[in-house]
Coordinates of N, CA and C in Angstrom, one line a residue:
X5 N 79.4 123.0 116.6 CA 80.3 123.3 115.7 C 80.1 122.3 114.5
X6 N 80.1 120.9 114.7 CA 79.9 120.0 113.5 C 78.7 120.3 112.7
X7 N 77.6 120.8 113.5 CA 76.3 121.0 112.9 C 76.5 122.3 111.9
X8 N 77.3 123.3 112.5 CA 77.5 124.5 111.6 C 78.4 124.2 110.4
X9 N 79.4 123.3 110.6 CA 80.3 123.0 109.5 C 79.6 122.3 108.3
X10 N 78.6 121.4 108.8 CA 77.9 120.7 107.8 C 76.9 121.7 107.0
X11 N 76.3 122.7 107.7 CA 75.5 123.7 107.0 C 76.4 124.5 106.2
X12 N 77.5 125.0 106.6 CA 78.3 125.8 105.8 C 78.7 125.2 104.5
X13 N 79.1 123.9 104.5 CA 79.5 123.3 103.3 C 78.3 123.0 102.4
X14 N 77.1 122.7 103.0 CA 75.9 122.6 102.2 C 75.6 123.9 101.4
X15 N 75.7 125.0 102.2 CA 75.5 126.4 101.4 C 76.5 126.5 100.4
X16 N 77.8 126.1 100.6 CA 78.9 126.2 99.5 C 78.6 125.5 98.3
X17 N 78.1 124.2 98.5 CA 77.8 123.3 97.4 C 76.6 123.9 96.7
X18 N 75.6 124.4 97.3 CA 74.5 124.9 96.7 C 74.8 126.2 95.9
X19 N 75.8 127.0 96.4 CA 76.2 128.2 95.7 C 77.0 127.8 94.4
X20 N 77.7 126.7 94.4 CA 78.5 126.4 93.3 C 78.0 125.0 92.8
X21 N 76.9 124.9 92.1 CA 76.3 123.6 91.6 C 77.4 123.0 90.7
X22 N 77.3 121.6 90.8 CA 78.1 120.8 89.8 C 77.4 120.5 88.6
X23 N 78.1 120.4 87.5 CA 77.3 120.1 86.3 C 78.1 119.0 85.5
X24 N 77.3 118.1 85.1 CA 77.8 116.9 84.2 C 78.3 115.9 85.2
X25 N 78.7 114.8 84.7 CA 79.1 113.6 85.4 C 80.6 113.6 85.6
X26 N 81.4 114.3 84.8 CA 82.9 114.4 85.0 C 83.1 115.6 85.7
X27 N 83.6 115.4 86.9 CA 83.9 116.5 87.8 C 85.4 116.7 87.9
X28 N 85.9 117.9 87.8 CA 87.3 118.2 88.1 C 87.5 118.0 89.6
X29 N 88.9 118.0 89.9 CA 89.2 117.9 91.3 C 88.6 119.1 92.1
X30 N 88.6 120.3 91.5 CA 88.1 121.5 92.2 C 86.6 121.3 92.4
X31 N 85.9 120.8 91.5 CA 84.5 120.6 91.7 C 84.2 119.5 92.7
X32 N 84.9 118.4 92.7 CA 84.8 117.3 93.6 C 85.0 117.7 95.1
X33 N 85.9 118.6 95.3 CA 86.2 119.1 96.6 C 85.0 119.9 97.1
X34 N 84.2 120.5 96.2 CA 83.1 121.3 96.7 C 81.7 120.4 96.8
X35 N 81.8 119.2 96.5 CA 80.8 118.2 96.5 C 80.7 117.6 97.9
X36 N 79.5 117.7 98.6 CA 79.5 117.4 100.0 C 79.7 115.8 100.2
X37 N 79.4 115.0 99.1 CA 79.5 113.6 99.4 C 80.9 113.1 98.9
X38 N 81.8 114.0 98.5 CA 83.2 113.6 98.1 C 84.2 113.7 99.2
X39 N 84.9 112.6 99.4 CA 86.1 112.6 100.3 C 87.4 112.6 99.5
X40 N 88.0 113.7 99.4 CA 89.2 113.9 98.5 C 90.4 112.9 99.0
X41 N 90.5 112.5 100.2 CA 91.5 111.6 100.6 C 91.3 110.2 100.1
X42 N 90.1 109.9 99.7 CA 89.8 108.6 99.2 C 90.4 108.4 97.8
X43 N 90.5 109.5 97.1 CA 91.1 109.4 95.7 C 92.5 109.8 95.6
X44 N 92.9 110.9 96.3 CA 94.2 111.5 96.2 C 95.0 111.1 97.5
X45 N 95.7 110.0 97.4 CA 96.2 109.4 98.6 C 97.3 110.3 99.4
X46 N 97.9 111.2 98.6 CA 98.9 112.1 99.2 C 98.3 113.2 100.2
X47 N 97.0 113.3 100.2 CA 96.3 114.2 101.0 C 96.0 113.6 102.3
X48 N 96.0 112.1 102.3 CA 95.5 111.5 103.5 C 96.4 111.7 104.7
X49 N 95.9 112.1 105.8 CA 96.5 112.4 107.0 C 97.2 113.7 107.0
X50 N 97.1 114.5 105.9 CA 97.8 115.8 105.8 C 96.7 116.9 106.1
X51 N 95.7 116.8 105.2 CA 94.6 117.9 105.2 C 93.4 117.3 105.4
X52 N 92.5 117.8 106.3 CA 91.2 117.2 106.5 C 90.2 117.6 105.2
X53 N 89.2 116.8 104.9 CA 88.5 117.1 103.9 C 87.6 118.5 104.2
X54 N 87.2 118.7 105.4 CA 86.6 119.9 105.7 C 87.3 121.2 105.5
X55 N 88.6 121.1 105.9 CA 89.5 122.2 105.6 C 89.7 122.5 104.1
X56 N 89.9 121.4 103.4 CA 90.0 121.5 101.8 C 88.7 122.2 101.2
X57 N 87.6 121.8 101.7 CA 86.4 122.4 101.1 C 86.3 123.8 101.5
X58 N 86.6 124.2 102.7 CA 86.5 125.6 103.0 C 87.6 126.4 102.3
X59 N 88.9 125.8 102.1 CA 89.9 126.6 101.3 C 89.5 126.8 100.0
X60 N 89.0 125.6 99.3 CA 88.6 125.7 98.0 C 87.4 126.6 97.6
X61 N 86.5 126.7 98.6 CA 85.4 127.6 98.4 C 85.9 129.1 98.3
X62 N 86.9 129.4 99.2 CA 87.5 130.7 99.2 C 88.3 131.0 98.0
X63 N 89.0 129.9 97.6 CA 89.9 130.0 96.4 C 89.0 130.3 95.1
X64 N 87.9 129.6 95.0 CA 87.0 129.8 93.9 C 86.3 131.2 93.9
X65 N 85.9 131.6 95.1 CA 85.3 132.9 95.2 C 86.4 134.1 94.7
X66 N 87.6 134.0 95.3 CA 88.6 135.0 94.8 C 88.9 134.9 93.4
X67 N 88.9 133.7 92.9 CA 89.1 133.5 91.4 C 88.2 134.1 90.5
X68 N 86.9 133.9 90.9 CA 85.8 134.5 90.2 C 85.7 136.1 90.3
X69 N 86.3 136.6 91.4 CA 86.3 138.0 91.6 C 87.5 138.6 90.9
X70 N 88.4 137.8 90.3 CA 89.6 138.3 89.5 C 90.8 138.5 90.4
X71 N 90.6 138.2 91.8 CA 91.7 138.5 92.7 C 92.9 137.5 92.7
X72 N 92.6 136.3 92.2 CA 93.5 135.3 92.1 C 93.9 135.2 90.6
X73 N 95.2 135.6 90.3 CA 95.5 135.7 88.9 C 96.4 134.5 88.5
X74 N 97.0 133.9 89.5 CA 97.8 132.7 89.3 C 96.9 131.4 89.6
X75 N 96.3 130.9 88.6 CA 95.4 129.8 88.8 C 96.1 128.4 89.0
X76 N 95.5 127.7 89.7 CA 96.0 126.2 90.0 C 96.8 125.9 91.1
X77 N 97.2 127.0 91.9 CA 98.1 126.8 93.1 C 97.2 127.3 94.2
X78 N 97.1 126.5 95.4 CA 96.5 127.0 96.6 C 97.4 126.5 97.7
X79 N 97.7 127.6 98.5 CA 98.5 127.3 99.8 C 97.6 127.2 101.0
X80 N 97.7 126.3 101.8 CA 97.1 126.1 103.1 C 97.9 126.2 104.2
X81 N 97.8 126.9 105.2 CA 98.5 126.9 106.5 C 97.4 126.5 107.6
X82 N 97.7 125.3 108.1 CA 96.8 124.8 109.1 C 97.2 124.9 110.5
X83 N 96.8 126.0 111.3 CA 97.2 126.4 112.6 C 96.5 125.6 113.7
X84 N 95.7 124.6 113.3 CA 95.3 123.7 114.2 C 96.4 122.7 114.5
X85 N 97.4 122.6 113.7 CA 98.5 121.8 114.0 C 99.6 122.3 114.8
X86 N 100.4 121.6 115.6 CA 101.4 122.2 116.4 C 102.5 122.6 115.5
X87 N 103.4 123.5 116.1 CA 104.4 124.1 115.2 C 105.6 123.2 114.8
X88 N 105.7 122.1 115.6 CA 106.7 121.1 115.2 C 106.3 120.2 114.0
X89 N 105.1 120.2 113.5 CA 104.8 119.4 112.4 C 104.6 120.2 111.2
X90 N 104.6 119.4 110.0 CA 104.2 120.1 108.8 C 102.8 120.7 108.8
X91 N 102.7 122.0 108.5 CA 101.4 122.6 108.5 C 101.3 123.7 107.4
X92 N 102.2 123.7 106.6 CA 102.1 124.5 105.3 C 102.0 123.6 104.1
X93 N 101.0 123.7 103.3 CA 100.8 122.8 102.2 C 100.5 123.6 100.9
X94 N 101.2 123.2 99.9 CA 101.0 123.8 98.6 C 100.4 122.8 97.7
X95 N 99.2 123.1 97.2 CA 98.4 122.1 96.4 C 98.3 122.5 95.0
X96 N 98.4 121.5 94.2 CA 98.1 121.6 92.7 C 96.6 121.3 92.6
X97 N 95.8 122.4 92.4 CA 94.4 122.4 92.4 C 93.9 121.6 91.3
X98 N 94.6 121.6 90.1 CA 94.1 120.9 89.0 C 94.2 119.4 89.2
X99 N 95.1 118.9 89.8 CA 95.3 117.4 90.0 C 95.3 116.9 91.4
X100 N 95.0 117.7 92.4 CA 94.9 117.3 93.8 C 96.1 116.7 94.5
X101 N 97.4 117.2 94.0 CA 98.6 116.7 94.6 C 99.1 117.8 95.4
X102 N 99.8 117.3 96.6 CA 100.6 118.2 97.3 C 101.9 118.5 96.7
X103 N 102.3 119.8 96.3 CA 103.5 120.0 95.7 C 104.6 120.2 96.8
X104 N 104.1 120.6 98.0 CA 105.1 120.9 99.1 C 104.4 120.8 100.4
X105 N 105.1 120.3 101.4 CA 104.6 120.2 102.8 C 105.7 120.5 103.7
X106 N 105.6 121.4 104.6 CA 106.7 121.7 105.5 C 106.3 122.6 106.7
X107 N 107.3 123.0 107.4 CA 107.2 123.8 108.6 C 106.8 125.2 108.3
X108 N 106.2 125.9 109.2 CA 105.8 127.3 109.1 C 105.6 127.9 110.4
X109 N 106.1 129.1 110.7 CA 106.1 129.7 112.0 C 104.8 130.5 112.2
X110 N 104.4 130.7 113.4 CA 103.3 131.8 113.7 C 103.9 132.8 114.5
X111 N 103.0 133.8 114.8 CA 103.6 135.0 115.5 C 103.8 134.7 117.0
X112 N 104.7 135.4 117.5 CA 105.1 135.2 119.0 C 103.9 135.6 119.9
X113 N 103.0 136.4 119.4 CA 101.9 136.7 120.3 C 100.7 135.8 120.1
X114 N 100.8 134.8 119.2 CA 99.8 133.9 119.0 C 99.8 132.7 119.8
X115 N 101.0 132.4 120.4 CA 101.1 131.2 121.3 C 102.5 130.6 121.2
X116 N 102.7 129.5 122.0 CA 103.9 128.8 122.0 C 104.0 127.8 121.0
X117 N 103.7 126.4 121.3 CA 103.6 125.4 120.3 C 102.5 125.4 119.4
X118 N 101.3 125.9 119.9 CA 100.1 126.0 119.0 C 99.8 127.6 119.0
X119 N 99.3 128.0 117.8 CA 98.8 129.3 117.5 C 97.4 129.3 118.0
X120 N 97.2 130.2 118.9 CA 95.8 130.2 119.5 C 95.1 131.6 119.5
X121 N 95.9 132.6 119.4 CA 95.4 134.0 119.4 C 95.7 134.7 118.1
X122 N 94.8 135.4 117.5 CA 95.1 136.1 116.2 C 94.7 137.5 116.3
X123 N 95.3 138.2 115.4 CA 95.0 139.7 115.4 C 95.3 140.3 114.0
X124 N 94.7 141.3 113.7 CA 95.0 142.2 112.5 C 95.7 143.5 112.9
X125 N 96.0 143.6 114.2 CA 96.6 144.9 114.7 C 98.0 145.1 114.6
X126 N 98.5 146.1 114.1 CA 100.0 146.3 114.2 C 100.6 146.2 115.5
X127 N 101.7 145.7 115.7 CA 102.3 145.6 117.0 C 101.9 144.4 117.8
X128 N 100.9 143.7 117.4 CA 100.5 142.5 118.2 C 101.4 141.4 118.2
X129 N 102.2 141.3 117.1 CA 103.1 140.0 116.8 C 102.2 138.9 116.7
X130 N 100.9 139.0 116.3 CA 100.2 137.8 116.2 C 99.9 137.5 114.6
X131 N 99.6 136.3 114.4 CA 99.3 135.9 112.9 C 97.8 136.3 112.8
X132 N 97.5 136.5 111.5 CA 96.2 136.8 111.1 C 95.7 135.7 110.2
X133 N 94.4 135.2 110.4 CA 93.8 134.2 109.7 C 93.2 134.6 108.4
X134 N 92.6 133.7 107.6 CA 91.9 134.1 106.5 C 92.7 134.0 105.1
X135 N 92.0 134.5 104.1 CA 92.5 134.3 102.7 C 93.5 135.6 102.4
X136 N 94.5 135.2 101.6 CA 95.5 136.2 101.1 C 95.8 135.9 99.6
X137 N 96.3 136.9 99.0 CA 96.9 136.5 97.7 C 98.4 136.9 97.7
X138 N 99.2 136.3 97.0 CA 100.6 136.6 97.0 C 100.9 137.6 96.0
X139 N 101.9 138.4 96.4 CA 102.3 139.5 95.5 C 103.7 139.2 94.8
X140 N 104.7 140.3 94.7 CA 105.8 140.1 94.2 C 106.9 139.9 95.2
X141 N 108.0 139.5 94.8 CA 109.2 139.3 95.6 C 110.0 140.5 95.8
X142 N 110.9 140.6 96.8 CA 111.8 141.6 97.1 C 112.9 141.2 98.0
X143 N 114.0 141.9 98.0 CA 115.1 141.5 99.0 C 115.0 142.6 100.1
X144 N 114.6 142.1 101.4 CA 114.5 143.0 102.5 C 115.4 142.5 103.6
X145 N 115.1 142.9 104.7 CA 115.9 142.6 106.0 C 116.0 141.1 106.3
X146 N 115.0 140.3 105.7 CA 115.1 138.8 105.9 C 115.6 138.2 104.6
X147 N 116.1 139.0 103.7 CA 116.6 138.4 102.3 C 115.4 138.3 101.4
X148 N 115.5 137.3 100.6 CA 114.4 137.1 99.5 C 113.1 136.8 100.2
X149 N 112.1 137.7 100.0 CA 110.8 137.6 100.6 C 109.7 137.8 99.6
X150 N 108.5 137.4 100.2 CA 107.3 137.5 99.2 C 106.1 138.3 100.0
X151 N 105.6 139.3 99.3 CA 104.6 140.1 99.9 C 103.2 139.4 99.9
X152 N 102.6 139.6 100.9 CA 101.2 139.1 101.0 C 100.1 140.2 101.1
X153 N 98.9 139.9 100.6 CA 97.9 141.0 100.7 C 96.7 140.3 101.2
X154 N 96.3 140.8 102.4 CA 95.0 140.2 103.1 C 93.7 140.7 102.4
X155 N 92.9 139.7 102.1 CA 91.7 139.9 101.3 C 90.5 140.1 102.2
X156 N 90.6 140.1 103.5 CA 89.5 140.1 104.4 C 89.4 141.3 105.3
X157 N 88.6 142.2 105.1 CA 88.6 143.5 106.0 C 88.2 143.1 107.4
X158 N 89.0 143.7 108.3 CA 88.8 143.5 109.7 C 89.5 142.2 110.2
X159 N 90.1 141.4 109.3 CA 90.6 140.1 109.7 C 92.1 140.1 109.3
X160 N 92.4 140.4 108.0 CA 93.8 140.4 107.7 C 94.2 141.5 106.7
X161 N 93.3 142.6 106.5 CA 93.7 143.5 105.4 C 94.7 144.5 105.9
X162 N 95.4 144.4 107.0 CA 96.4 145.3 107.5 C 97.8 144.5 107.3
X163 N 97.8 143.3 106.5 CA 98.9 142.6 106.4 C 100.0 143.3 105.8
X164 N 99.7 144.2 104.6 CA 100.7 144.9 104.1 C 101.3 146.0 105.0
X165 N 100.5 146.7 105.6 CA 101.0 147.8 106.6 C 101.7 147.2 107.7
X166 N 101.4 146.0 108.1 CA 102.2 145.3 109.1 C 103.5 144.6 108.7
X167 N 103.7 144.6 107.4 CA 104.8 144.0 106.8 C 104.8 142.4 106.9
X168 N 103.6 141.9 106.9 CA 103.5 140.4 106.9 C 103.8 139.9 105.5
X169 N 104.9 139.1 105.6 CA 105.5 138.5 104.3 C 105.9 137.1 104.6
X170 N 106.2 136.3 103.6 CA 106.9 135.1 103.7 C 108.3 135.3 103.5
X171 N 109.1 134.7 104.4 CA 110.5 134.8 104.3 C 111.1 133.7 105.1
X172 N 112.4 133.4 104.8 CA 113.1 132.3 105.4 C 113.6 132.7 106.9
X173 N 113.7 131.7 107.7 CA 114.2 131.9 109.2 C 114.9 130.7 109.6
X174 N 116.0 130.9 110.3 CA 116.8 129.9 110.9 C 116.1 129.1 112.0
X175 N 115.0 129.7 112.6 CA 114.4 129.1 113.7 C 113.3 128.2 113.2
X176 N 113.2 128.1 111.9 CA 112.1 127.2 111.3 C 112.9 125.9 110.7
X177 N 113.1 125.0 111.6 CA 113.9 123.8 111.2 C 113.7 122.6 112.2
X178 N 113.8 121.4 111.7 CA 113.8 120.3 112.5 C 114.8 120.2 113.6
X179 N 116.0 120.8 113.3 CA 117.0 120.9 114.3 C 116.6 121.8 115.4
X180 N 116.0 122.9 115.1 CA 115.5 123.8 116.1 C 114.5 123.0 117.1
X181 N 113.7 122.2 116.4 CA 112.6 121.5 117.2 C 113.2 120.5 118.1
X182 N 114.3 119.8 117.7 CA 114.9 118.8 118.5 C 115.5 119.4 119.8
X183 N 116.0 120.7 119.7 CA 116.5 121.4 120.8 C 115.4 122.0 121.7
X184 N 114.5 122.6 121.1 CA 113.5 123.4 121.9 C 112.1 122.8 121.8
X185 N 111.8 121.7 121.2 CA 110.5 121.1 121.2 C 109.5 121.8 120.4
X186 N 109.9 122.8 119.7 CA 109.0 123.5 118.7 C 109.9 124.4 117.8
X187 N 109.4 124.9 116.8 CA 110.1 125.9 116.1 C 109.9 127.3 116.7
X188 N 110.8 128.1 116.2 CA 110.6 129.5 116.7 C 109.4 130.2 116.2
X189 N 109.3 131.5 116.7 CA 108.1 132.3 116.3 C 108.5 133.6 115.7
X190 N 107.7 134.1 114.9 CA 108.1 135.3 114.1 C 107.3 136.5 114.8
X191 N 107.2 137.6 114.1 CA 106.5 138.8 114.6 C 105.1 138.9 113.9
X192 N 104.8 137.7 113.3 CA 103.4 137.6 112.7 C 103.5 137.1 111.4
X193 N 104.7 137.0 110.8 CA 104.9 136.4 109.5 C 104.9 134.9 109.4
X194 N 104.3 134.3 108.3 CA 104.4 132.9 108.2 C 105.8 132.5 107.6
X195 N 106.9 132.5 108.5 CA 108.1 132.3 108.1 C 108.4 130.7 107.8
X196 N 109.3 130.6 106.9 CA 109.5 129.2 106.5 C 111.0 128.9 106.5
X197 N 111.4 127.6 106.3 CA 112.7 127.1 106.5 C 113.7 127.8 105.6
X198 N 114.8 128.0 106.1 CA 115.9 128.6 105.3 C 116.4 127.6 104.1
X199 N 116.1 126.3 104.4 CA 116.6 125.3 103.6 C 116.1 125.4 102.2
X200 N 114.7 125.8 102.1 CA 114.1 125.8 100.8 C 113.1 126.9 100.6
X201 N 113.4 128.1 101.3 CA 112.4 129.2 101.3 C 112.3 129.8 99.9
X202 N 113.4 129.8 99.1 CA 113.4 130.3 97.8 C 112.5 129.6 97.0
X203 N 112.6 128.2 97.0 CA 111.7 127.3 96.2 C 110.3 127.6 96.5
X204 N 110.0 127.7 97.9 CA 108.6 127.8 98.2 C 108.0 129.1 97.6
X205 N 108.8 130.2 97.8 CA 108.3 131.5 97.4 C 108.1 131.6 95.9
X206 N 109.0 131.0 95.1 CA 109.0 130.9 93.7 C 107.8 130.2 93.2
X207 N 107.4 129.1 94.1 CA 106.3 128.2 93.7 C 104.9 128.9 93.8
X208 N 104.8 129.9 94.7 CA 103.5 130.5 95.1 C 103.4 132.0 94.7
X209 N 104.5 132.5 94.3 CA 104.5 134.0 94.0 C 103.5 134.5 92.9
X210 N 103.3 135.7 92.8 CA 102.5 136.3 91.6 C 101.0 136.0 91.5
X211 N 100.4 136.2 92.6 CA 98.9 136.2 92.6 C 98.2 134.9 92.8
X212 N 98.9 134.0 93.6 CA 98.1 132.7 94.0 C 97.4 133.0 95.3
X213 N 96.6 131.9 95.6 CA 95.7 132.0 96.8 C 96.5 131.3 98.0
X214 N 96.4 132.1 99.2 CA 96.8 131.4 100.4 C 95.8 131.5 101.5
X215 N 95.6 130.4 102.3 CA 94.6 130.4 103.3 C 95.1 130.0 104.6
X216 N 95.2 130.8 105.6 CA 95.6 130.6 106.9 C 94.4 130.2 107.8
X217 N 94.4 128.9 108.3 CA 93.2 128.4 109.0 C 93.5 128.1 110.5
X218 N 92.4 128.2 111.2 CA 92.3 127.7 112.6 C 90.9 127.4 112.8
X219 N 90.7 126.5 113.7 CA 89.3 126.1 114.0 C 88.6 127.1 115.0
X220 N 88.7 128.4 114.6 CA 88.1 129.5 115.4 C 86.9 129.9 114.7
X221 N 85.8 129.6 115.4 CA 84.4 129.9 114.9 C 84.1 131.3 114.7
X222 N 84.9 132.2 115.4 CA 84.6 133.6 115.1 C 85.1 134.0 113.8
X223 N 86.2 133.4 113.3 CA 86.7 133.7 112.0 C 85.5 133.3 110.9
X224 N 85.1 132.0 111.0 CA 84.1 131.6 110.0 C 82.8 132.5 110.0
X225 N 82.5 133.0 111.2 CA 81.4 133.9 111.3 C 81.6 135.4 110.5
X226 N 82.8 135.8 110.7 CA 83.2 137.1 110.1 C 83.4 137.1 108.7
X227 N 84.0 136.0 108.2 CA 84.4 136.0 106.8 C 83.3 135.9 105.8
X228 N 83.4 136.9 104.8 CA 82.4 136.8 103.8 C 83.0 136.1 102.5
X229 N 84.1 135.5 102.6 CA 84.8 134.8 101.5 C 84.4 133.3 101.5
X230 N 84.5 132.7 102.7 CA 84.2 131.2 102.8 C 82.7 131.1 102.7
X231 N 81.9 132.1 103.0 CA 80.5 131.9 103.0 C 79.9 133.3 102.8
X232 N 79.8 133.8 101.5 CA 79.3 135.1 101.3 C 77.8 135.3 101.9
X233 N 77.1 134.3 102.1 CA 75.8 134.5 102.8 C 75.8 135.1 104.2
X234 N 77.0 134.8 104.8 CA 77.1 135.3 106.2 C 77.1 136.8 106.2
X235 N 77.6 137.4 105.1 CA 77.8 138.9 105.1 C 76.4 139.5 105.0
X236 N 75.4 138.8 104.6 CA 74.1 139.3 104.4 C 73.2 139.0 105.6
X237 N 73.7 138.3 106.5 CA 72.8 138.0 107.7 C 72.6 139.1 108.6
X238 N 71.4 139.3 109.2 CA 71.1 140.5 110.0 C 72.1 140.5 111.2
X239 N 72.6 141.6 111.7 CA 73.4 141.6 112.9 C 72.7 141.0 114.1
X240 N 73.5 140.4 115.0 CA 73.1 139.9 116.2 C 72.6 138.4 116.1
X241 N 72.7 137.8 114.9 CA 72.4 136.4 114.6 C 73.6 135.6 114.7
X242 N 73.8 134.6 115.6 CA 74.9 133.7 115.7 C 74.5 132.4 115.1
X243 N 75.1 132.1 113.9 CA 74.7 130.7 113.3 C 75.3 129.5 114.0
X244 N 76.1 129.8 115.0 CA 76.7 128.7 115.8 C 75.9 128.2 117.0
X245 N 74.8 128.9 117.3 CA 74.0 128.7 118.5 C 73.0 127.6 118.3

């Protein structure tokens, strides 16, 4: 796995060469020798350099394709973390600062404390991995909510038909964790705390990039966004072997 991650990021860096001595935060994240936590201290202990590089590569791909229309905002959900810890991070891409960090739910079909199983299928009540763009807001059965559009065919492109949205939920709170040892679970939506869900939605709405991550190598193999070269590989070749 480590060998594959190293190779993946080498391909990403080759695909997006750096120019000049003065690199932006976005460029530095794509540089294989750069550790973002060494310079931006609020990232330390929150998001791994490997996850940041993967998220930024997809963000940049979608931006170049014109699918990210709200530049400078990147949301990462790290489902490697347990549900009782902060695992939703909104990042200022231009300056490398975390604008928000907090709890977020996974689907009831994905697991208990940890999200371990993922699906794109309606009725699965599982979370879907991969890259999304945020849409508009609306008032639905959960109140003020944010539409999400899955960008990855076969991975999360049924998000809209599954009504996968960001909304507030009373089971996403530290009080709930104190009683149950974890937050509650959704029907597949990345639900956030009722305490500040409106602020979160307004921060990322309108065409920003969202990346839901888990250390599941089958996702990395299927995704043509984090590594477009994988989409051109002959079938039957497993880069993890």
